[in-house]
Coordinates of C-alpha atoms and ligand atoms in Angstrom, one line a residue:
X255 CA 16.5 29.8 26.6
X256 CA 15.8 26.6 25.6
X257 CA 13.6 24.5 28.0
X258 CA 13.7 20.5 28.0
X259 CA 10.1 19.4 27.9
X260 CA 8.5 15.9 28.0
X261 CA 6.0 14.8 25.8
X262 CA 4.3 11.2 24.6
X263 CA 3.7 10.4 21.0
X264 CA 2.1 7.4 19.2
X265 CA 4.8 5.7 17.3
X266 CA 1.8 4.4 14.9
X267 CA 0.6 7.7 13.6
X268 CA 2.7 10.4 15.7
X269 CA -0.3 11.8 17.8
X270 CA 1.1 13.8 20.6
X271 CA 0.0 14.0 24.1
X272 CA 1.1 15.8 27.6
X273 CA 0.4 12.3 29.6
X274 CA 0.7 8.7 28.6
X275 CA -2.4 7.0 27.3
X276 CA -3.4 3.6 26.7
X277 CA -5.2 3.7 23.6
X278 CA -4.2 6.6 20.7
X279 CA -7.1 8.7 19.9
X280 CA -5.9 9.4 16.7
X281 CA -5.5 5.7 15.4
X282 CA -6.9 3.9 18.3
X283 CA -4.0 1.6 18.4
X284 CA -3.2 0.2 22.1
X285 CA 0.1 0.5 24.2
X286 CA 1.4 2.7 21.4
X287 CA 2.7 5.7 23.3
X288 CA 6.4 6.6 23.8
X289 CA 7.9 9.3 25.9
X290 CA 10.3 11.7 24.4
X291 CA 11.9 14.6 25.6
X292 CA 12.0 17.7 23.2
X293 CA 13.9 21.4 23.5
X294 CA 11.4 24.1 23.3
X295 CA 12.3 27.5 22.1
X296 CA 16.2 26.5 21.0
X297 CA 15.8 26.5 17.4
X298 CA 13.4 29.4 17.0
X299 CA 14.5 33.3 17.3
X300 CA 17.4 33.3 15.1
X301 CA 19.0 36.5 14.6
X302 CA 19.0 38.4 11.1
X303 CA 16.2 39.5 9.0
X304 CA 14.2 36.8 7.6
X305 CA 13.4 36.6 3.7
X306 CA 9.8 37.9 3.4
X307 CA 7.6 36.4 0.4
X308 CA 4.9 38.3 -0.9
X309 CA 2.2 36.4 -2.3
X310 CA 1.7 36.3 -6.3
X311 CA -1.5 36.1 -8.6
X312 CA -2.4 32.5 -9.7
X313 CA -1.8 33.8 -13.1
X314 CA 2.1 34.8 -13.0
X315 CA 2.7 31.6 -11.7
X316 CA 4.7 29.8 -14.4
X317 CA 4.9 26.0 -14.5
X318 CA 7.8 24.2 -16.4
X319 CA 6.5 21.1 -18.1
X320 CA 6.2 18.5 -15.3
X321 CA 9.0 16.1 -16.5
X322 CA 9.1 12.6 -15.1
X323 CA 12.4 10.3 -14.8
X324 CA 11.2 7.0 -16.1
X325 CA 12.8 4.2 -13.7
X326 CA 12.2 1.6 -16.5
X327 CA 10.1 -0.8 -13.9
X328 CA 7.1 -0.6 -15.4
X329 CA 5.2 -1.3 -12.0
X330 CA 6.9 1.0 -10.1
X331 CA 6.4 3.9 -12.6
X332 CA 2.7 3.1 -12.9
X333 CA 2.5 3.3 -8.8
X334 CA 4.3 6.8 -9.3
X335 CA 2.1 8.0 -11.8
X336 CA 4.3 7.8 -14.9
X337 CA 7.9 8.0 -13.5
X338 CA 9.8 10.0 -10.9
X339 CA 8.8 13.6 -10.1
X340 CA 11.9 15.9 -9.7
X341 CA 12.1 17.6 -6.2
X342 CA 9.6 15.0 -4.9
X343 CA 9.8 13.1 -1.7
X344 CA 8.5 9.7 -1.5
X345 CA 7.7 7.3 1.3
X346 CA 8.2 3.4 0.8
X347 CA 6.9 1.8 3.6
X348 CA 6.6 -2.0 4.4
X349 CA 7.5 -4.6 7.0
X350 CA 11.1 -5.4 7.4
X351 CA 12.6 -7.7 4.9
X352 CA 9.4 -7.2 2.4
X353 CA 12.1 -6.0 -0.3
X354 CA 12.0 -2.2 0.1
X355 CA 16.0 -2.0 -0.2
X356 CA 15.9 -4.7 -3.2
X357 CA 13.1 -2.8 -5.3
X358 CA 15.2 0.8 -4.7
X359 CA 18.3 -0.8 -5.6
X360 CA 17.1 -2.3 -8.7
X361 CA 15.6 1.1 -9.2
X362 CA 19.2 3.0 -8.8
X363 CA 20.7 0.6 -11.2
X364 CA 18.2 1.5 -13.9
X365 CA 18.5 5.1 -13.3
X366 CA 22.1 5.4 -13.7
X367 CA 22.0 3.4 -16.9
X368 CA 19.9 6.2 -18.1
X369 CA 22.7 8.5 -17.0
X370 CA 20.8 9.8 -14.0
X371 CA 22.9 11.0 -10.9
X372 CA 22.1 8.4 -8.0
X373 CA 23.2 8.7 -4.7
X374 CA 21.9 5.7 -2.1
X375 CA 22.4 6.6 1.5
X376 CA 22.3 3.5 3.8
X377 CA 22.3 3.6 7.8
X378 CA 21.8 0.2 8.2
X379 CA 24.0 -1.7 5.7
X380 CA 27.9 -1.7 5.3
X381 CA 29.3 -0.9 1.4
X382 CA 30.1 -4.1 1.2
X383 CA 26.8 -5.3 2.3
X384 CA 25.4 -3.4 -0.3
X385 CA 27.7 -4.9 -2.8
X386 CA 27.1 -8.5 -2.2
X387 CA 23.0 -7.7 -2.5
X388 CA 23.9 -5.7 -5.8
X389 CA 25.9 -8.3 -7.5
X390 CA 22.5 -10.7 -7.2
X391 CA 20.8 -8.0 -9.0
X392 CA 22.9 -7.4 -11.8
X393 CA 25.6 -5.5 -13.0
X394 CA 26.1 -1.9 -11.7
X395 CA 27.4 1.3 -13.4
X396 CA 30.4 3.1 -11.9
X397 CA 28.3 6.2 -11.3
X398 CA 26.1 4.4 -8.8
X399 CA 27.0 6.3 -5.7
X400 CA 27.0 4.7 -2.3
X401 CA 27.1 6.7 1.3
X402 CA 27.0 4.6 4.6
X403 CA 26.2 7.2 7.3
X404 CA 23.6 8.1 9.5
X405 CA 24.3 11.8 10.6
X406 CA 21.9 13.9 9.0
X407 CA 24.6 16.7 8.5
X408 CA 27.1 14.9 6.6
X409 CA 23.9 13.3 4.4
X410 CA 22.7 16.7 3.6
X411 CA 26.2 18.0 2.8
X412 CA 27.0 15.0 0.3
X413 CA 23.5 15.4 -1.3
X414 CA 24.3 19.0 -2.0
X415 CA 27.5 18.3 -3.2
X416 CA 26.8 14.9 -5.6
X417 CA 24.3 17.2 -7.6
X418 CA 22.2 13.7 -7.9
X419 CA 18.8 13.7 -9.5
X420 CA 17.5 10.9 -7.0
X421 CA 18.7 10.1 -3.8
X422 CA 17.4 7.3 -1.6
X423 CA 17.8 7.3 2.2
X424 CA 17.6 3.7 3.5
X425 CA 16.3 4.0 6.2
X426 CA 14.5 7.1 8.0
X427 CA 14.7 5.3 11.5
X428 CA 18.3 5.1 11.0
X429 CA 19.2 9.0 10.4
X430 CA 20.1 11.0 13.1
X431 CA 20.2 14.9 13.7
X432 CA 22.5 15.7 16.5
X433 CA 20.9 19.0 17.7
X434 CA 17.8 16.7 18.8
X435 CA 18.4 14.9 22.1
X436 CA 16.1 12.1 21.1
X437 CA 17.7 9.0 19.7
X438 CA 17.5 7.6 16.2
X439 CA 13.8 6.4 15.3
X440 CA 12.0 8.4 17.6
X441 CA 8.9 10.4 16.5
X442 CA 11.0 13.8 16.9
X443 CA 14.0 12.6 15.2
X444 CA 12.1 11.0 12.0
X445 CA 9.9 14.0 11.6
X446 CA 12.9 16.3 11.8
X447 CA 14.9 14.4 9.5
X448 CA 12.1 14.4 6.8
X449 CA 11.4 17.9 7.2
X450 CA 15.1 18.5 6.2
X451 CA 15.0 16.2 3.6
X452 CA 11.9 17.6 2.2
X453 CA 13.5 21.2 2.0
X454 CA 16.6 19.7 0.2
X455 CA 14.4 18.4 -2.3
X456 CA 12.4 21.5 -3.0
X457 CA 15.4 23.6 -3.0
X458 CA 18.1 21.4 -4.9
X459 CA 15.1 19.8 -7.1
X460 CA 16.1 16.6 -6.4
X461 CA 14.1 13.6 -5.6
X462 CA 14.3 11.8 -2.5
X463 CA 13.0 8.4 -1.5
X464 CA 12.7 7.3 1.8
X465 CA 12.6 4.1 3.4
X466 CA 10.5 3.5 6.6
X467 CA 10.3 0.2 8.1
X468 CA 6.6 -0.7 9.5
X469 CA 7.6 -2.2 13.3
X470 CA 5.0 -3.6 16.0
X471 CA 7.2 -3.8 18.6
X472 CA 9.9 -1.4 20.4
X473 CA 9.9 2.3 20.6
X474 CA 10.5 3.0 16.5
X475 CA 8.1 5.5 15.0
X476 CA 6.3 4.0 11.9
X477 CA 6.0 5.3 8.6
X478 CA 2.3 6.5 9.3
X479 CA 3.8 9.4 11.6
X480 CA 5.4 10.7 8.2
X481 CA 2.6 10.6 5.7
X482 CA 1.2 14.0 6.0
X483 CA 5.1 15.5 5.3
X484 CA 5.7 13.8 2.4
X485 CA 4.3 14.0 -1.5
X486 CA 3.7 10.2 -2.2
X487 CA 3.3 7.2 0.0
X488 CA 4.1 3.7 -1.4
X489 CA 3.7 0.6 0.8
X490 CA 4.7 -2.8 0.2
X491 CA 2.2 -5.4 1.2
X492 CA 1.9 -9.0 0.6
X493 CA 3.0 -12.1 3.0
X494 CA 6.7 -13.2 3.0
X495 CA 5.3 -17.0 2.4
X496 CA 3.8 -16.8 -1.3
X497 CA 6.5 -14.6 -3.0
X498 CA 3.9 -11.7 -4.0
X499 CA 4.8 -8.2 -3.3
X500 CA 2.1 -5.7 -4.0
X501 CA 3.1 -2.0 -4.0
X502 CA 0.2 0.1 -3.2
X503 CA 0.4 4.1 -3.8
X504 CA -1.7 5.4 -0.7
X505 CA -1.1 9.0 -1.1
X506 CA 0.4 10.8 -4.6
X507 CA 0.4 14.4 -5.1
X508 CA 1.1 13.7 -8.8
X509 CA -0.9 10.9 -9.8
X510 CA -3.9 8.5 -8.8
X511 CA -3.5 6.7 -5.6
X512 CA -4.6 3.2 -4.7
X513 CA -2.4 2.4 -7.9
X514 CA -1.0 -1.0 -7.2
X515 CA 2.2 -2.6 -8.8
X516 CA 2.6 -6.4 -8.7
X517 CA 6.1 -8.2 -8.2
X518 CA 7.6 -11.4 -7.4
X519 CA 10.8 -12.1 -5.3
X520 CA 13.2 -14.3 -7.1
X521 CA 16.6 -15.0 -6.8
X522 CA 17.6 -12.2 -8.9
X523 CA 15.6 -9.5 -7.1
X524 CA 12.0 -8.4 -7.7
X525 CA 10.3 -9.1 -11.1
X526 CA 7.2 -7.4 -12.2
X527 CA 4.1 -9.3 -13.1
X528 CA 2.5 -8.4 -16.2
X529 CA -0.8 -10.2 -15.9
X530 CA -1.7 -9.8 -12.2
X531 CA -5.2 -11.8 -12.7
X532 CA -3.4 -14.6 -14.2
X533 CA -1.2 -14.5 -11.2
X534 CA -4.0 -14.4 -8.6
X535 CA -5.8 -17.0 -10.2
X536 CA -2.8 -19.5 -10.4
X537 CA -3.4 -22.7 -8.8
X538 CA -7.0 -22.2 -8.3
X539 CA -9.1 -25.0 -7.4
X540 CA -11.7 -26.4 -9.6
X541 CA -15.2 -27.5 -8.7
X542 CA -14.7 -26.7 -4.9
X543 CA -17.5 -25.2 -3.2
X544 CA -16.9 -21.8 -1.4
X545 CA -14.8 -20.3 -4.3
X546 CA -15.6 -17.6 -6.4
X547 CA -13.7 -15.4 -8.8
X548 CA -14.6 -11.7 -8.2
X549 CA -13.2 -8.4 -10.1
X550 CA -11.6 -5.7 -7.9
X551 CA -10.4 -2.1 -9.7
X552 CA -7.0 -1.3 -8.3
X553 CA -6.1 2.4 -8.9
X554 CA -6.9 2.2 -12.6
X555 CA -7.1 -1.7 -13.7
X556 CA -9.4 -4.4 -12.9
X557 CA -7.9 -7.4 -11.4
X558 CA -9.3 -10.8 -10.8
X559 CA -9.0 -12.6 -7.7
X560 CA -10.2 -15.7 -5.9
X561 CA -12.3 -15.5 -2.8
X562 CA -12.6 -18.6 -0.3
X563 CA -14.7 -19.2 2.3
X564 CA -15.4 -22.1 4.7
X565 CA -18.7 -22.4 6.1
X566 CA -18.8 -25.1 9.0
X567 CA -21.3 -26.2 12.0
X568 CA -20.0 -25.4 15.3
X569 CA -20.9 -26.5 18.7
X570 CA -20.4 -23.5 20.6
X571 CA -23.2 -20.5 21.1
X572 CA -21.1 -17.8 19.5
X573 CA -20.3 -18.7 16.2
X574 CA -16.8 -17.7 14.7
X575 CA -16.4 -15.4 11.6
X576 CA -12.7 -14.6 10.4
X577 CA -11.7 -12.8 7.1
X578 CA -8.6 -12.6 5.7
X579 CA -8.2 -9.9 2.9
X580 CA -11.4 -8.2 3.3
X581 CA -13.0 -5.8 5.7
X582 CA -14.3 -8.1 8.8
X583 CA -17.4 -5.8 9.6
X584 CA -18.4 -5.7 5.8
X585 CA -18.5 -9.7 6.1
X586 CA -20.7 -9.7 8.9
X587 CA -23.2 -7.2 7.4
X588 CA -23.4 -9.5 4.2
X589 CA -24.0 -12.5 6.3
X590 CA -26.7 -10.5 8.1
X591 CA -28.4 -9.8 4.8
X592 CA -28.1 -13.3 3.4
X593 CA -29.9 -14.5 6.6
X594 CA -32.9 -11.7 6.3
X595 CA -33.3 -11.2 2.7
X596 CA -32.4 -15.1 1.3
X597 CA -33.4 -16.7 4.3
X598 CA -30.0 -18.6 4.8
X599 CA -29.8 -19.7 8.4
X600 CA -26.1 -19.1 8.8
X601 CA -26.6 -19.0 12.9
X602 CA -24.9 -21.9 14.3
X603 CA -22.2 -21.9 11.5
X604 CA -18.6 -20.7 11.3
X605 CA -17.6 -18.9 8.6
X606 CA -14.1 -17.9 7.1
X607 CA -13.5 -15.7 4.2
X608 CA -9.9 -15.0 2.7
X609 CA -8.7 -13.6 -0.5
X610 CA -6.1 -15.9 -2.3
X611 CA -2.7 -14.6 -3.0
X612 CA -2.3 -12.3 -0.1
X613 CA -4.5 -9.2 -1.5
X614 CA -6.2 -6.6 0.4
X615 CA -9.5 -5.6 -1.4
X616 CA -11.5 -2.9 0.0
X617 CA -13.9 -2.4 -3.3
X618 CA -17.2 -2.9 -2.7
X619 CA -17.9 -4.7 -5.9
X620 CA -16.8 -7.7 -4.4
X621 CA -20.0 -8.2 -2.1
X622 CA -21.9 -10.1 -4.0
X623 CA -19.1 -12.4 -4.6
X624 CA -18.9 -13.0 -0.8
X625 CA -22.3 -13.7 -0.7
X626 CA -22.6 -16.0 -3.6
X627 CA -19.3 -17.7 -2.0
X628 CA -20.7 -18.2 1.7
X629 CA -24.0 -19.4 -0.1
X630 CA -22.0 -21.8 -2.3
X631 CA -20.2 -22.8 1.0
X632 CA -23.1 -23.2 3.3
X633 CA -25.0 -25.4 0.4
X634 CA -22.0 -27.5 -0.7
X635 CA -22.6 -26.8 -4.2
X636 CA -19.5 -25.4 -6.3
X637 CA -20.1 -22.4 -8.5
X638 CA -19.0 -22.7 -12.0
X639 CA -15.3 -22.3 -13.0
X640 CA -15.8 -19.7 -15.4
X641 CA -18.0 -17.6 -13.4
X642 CA -17.3 -14.1 -12.8
X643 CA -19.3 -12.3 -10.3
X644 CA -19.7 -8.3 -9.3
X645 CA -21.9 -6.0 -7.4
X646 CA -22.6 -4.3 -4.3
X647 CA -25.4 -5.3 -1.7
X648 CA -27.4 -2.8 0.0
X649 CA -29.3 -3.7 3.0
X650 CA -32.5 -4.4 1.5
X651 CA -30.9 -7.1 -0.5
X652 CA -30.6 -5.3 -3.6
X653 CA -27.9 -5.1 -6.2
X654 CA -26.3 -1.8 -6.7
X655 CA -24.0 -0.9 -9.7
X656 CA -20.7 -0.7 -9.7
X657 CA -18.0 1.8 -11.2
X658 CA -15.9 0.4 -14.2
X659 CA -18.2 -2.5 -15.1
X660 CA -17.2 -2.6 -18.6
X661 CA -13.8 -2.7 -17.9
X662 CA -14.3 -5.7 -15.4
X663 CA -16.1 -7.7 -18.4
X664 CA -13.7 -7.1 -20.5
X665 CA -10.8 -8.3 -18.1
X666 CA -12.7 -11.4 -17.4
X667 CA -13.1 -12.0 -21.2
X668 CA -9.6 -11.7 -21.7
X669 CA -9.3 -14.4 -18.9
X670 CA -11.4 -16.6 -20.7
X671 CA -14.2 -16.4 -18.3
X672 CA -17.6 -17.5 -20.1
X673 CA -20.0 -15.9 -17.8
X674 CA -20.1 -12.7 -15.7
X675 CA -23.2 -11.9 -13.2
X676 CA -23.1 -8.1 -12.7
X677 CA -25.6 -5.5 -11.4
X678 CA -28.6 -5.2 -14.1
X679 CA -28.0 -1.5 -14.0
X680 CA -24.4 -1.6 -15.3
X681 CA -25.6 -3.5 -18.4
X682 CA -24.0 -1.7 -21.5
X683 CA -24.3 -2.2 -25.1
X684 CA -20.6 -2.7 -26.0
X685 CA -20.7 -5.8 -23.7
X686 CA -22.8 -7.8 -26.2
X687 CA -19.8 -7.8 -28.5
X688 CA -17.5 -9.9 -26.0
X689 CA -17.1 -13.5 -25.8
X690 CA -19.0 -13.7 -22.4
X691 CA -22.8 -14.6 -21.4
X692 CA -24.0 -11.2 -19.3
X693 CA -26.6 -12.1 -16.6
X694 CA -27.6 -8.6 -15.0
X695 CA -29.1 -9.1 -11.5
X696 CA -31.2 -6.7 -9.4
X697 CA -31.6 -8.7 -6.2
X698 CA -29.4 -10.8 -3.8
X699 CA -32.1 -13.8 -4.1
X700 CA -32.0 -13.2 -8.0
X701 CA -28.2 -13.8 -8.0
X702 CA -28.3 -16.8 -5.8
X703 CA -31.1 -18.9 -7.8
X704 CA -28.4 -18.3 -10.8
X705 CA -25.6 -20.0 -9.0
Ligands
TYD1072 P1 15.0 -6.4 1.5 O1 15.1 -5.6 0.3 O2 16.5 -6.4 2.2 O3 14.0 -5.8 2.8 P2 13.8 -4.5 3.1 O4 14.7 -3.6 3.1 O5 12.4 -4.3 3.0 O6 14.1 -4.8 4.9 O7 15.0 -7.6 1.0 C1 15.3 -8.7 1.7 C2 14.5 -10.1 1.4 O8 14.6 -10.4 -0.3 C3 15.2 -11.2 2.1 O9 14.5 -12.0 2.6 C4 16.0 -12.1 0.7 C5 15.0 -11.6 -0.2 N1 15.9 -11.3 -1.5 C6 15.6 -12.5 -2.5 O10 14.8 -13.4 -2.2 N2 16.3 -12.1 -3.8 C7 17.2 -11.1 -3.8 O11 17.5 -11.1 -5.1 C8 17.4 -10.3 -2.8 C9 18.2 -9.3 -3.1 C10 16.7 -10.3 -1.7
MG1073 MG1 16.4 -2.6 3.6

């Protein structure tokens, strides 16, 4: 007998609970639990014999040469790990309006050009709306198939009939499985739809891209609830104001993670950025205290970015610390090290740290850059415009080695920087051949005395 049961899900991460909770124990977000009714015992116990699959030895498993379909959007191919893998399920998440549909439509256009079967399923827009957008993006081939439906049974039948190699589902939150009583976009629905798509992808060897909106309000389940089910997860970042769009791979079963692709939004859709460092440094102020250029490894390539800080006196007892694009706790820790080990009396000063260009950086190699920028802002002395700084800071005030130092220095040399301050332990003979002056430092005070 099927029985209806009431459960609560976190719409951010999908955490399941029998009762409502204020804060999610899984992802610590507040007020994210929503009530859903699920039917238990209905789908199970189907009659008939089950197919029993016997285990095989790993040596007997044959692998077909992993063939990838190139999308001809270089930055997207890079994030996917060299192209689309057949039979994979890829989740593309991001805020509404960031450009998910645009990117995938552009991808579809390129794919049909290379005579690859494509089906674009939209539950959000009508065919004429899609056509209007497509016209802005360029000319489309007649093989580009559209389907505007949100019933999962119909979609599933169409995918099987179309024999497409690549399918786009825009968006997962609009798709509906009728056997489930809850509304489209709820955790139960999006999980069930994804599970069905996964099965379709694996049994019919078709690559499926799922669009998932990140929403802050309402009861719509976010893409994080699906991360564990899919093969790859790509997130679109960047704020709407500056036109940058960064596509970051946070999970990839077929390639390296944390790889990024950089785009700009133009009148004719998304354009690739060939030289992200140049883009990030564009419009950099010259000779201003508190500004420094650091290098962050994103996936496999180094990107130069500008860090800006503002340090100003406050009359309040509790100075204010704000960070945009870098970890807040990391900034506090670096400020504590600056006070204790370098004798900078930062108490009584507000400090604001931000990464220019809307990037988010988690590479610890930017520590020394943050410290130098804060010190520069505090002393009101600018750091040279042609200086690039990398290094991780330890609690004792020592400068620790960073990964891929040579690559970072090479990128700085390519971008015309004249001096690189790096950890002493990272010095490499190959750096002498480059047209930059290398200064190795082993402590924070040593680094601060240089700038
Ligand atoms: P869209 O791809 O619809 O976002 P999502 O699917 O992630 O919700 O992007 C829509 C935004 O992009 C919208 O603000 C208009 C803008 N845009 C352009 O600037 N140029 C273009 O050529 C297109 C198609 C969209
Ligand atoms: Mg869209």
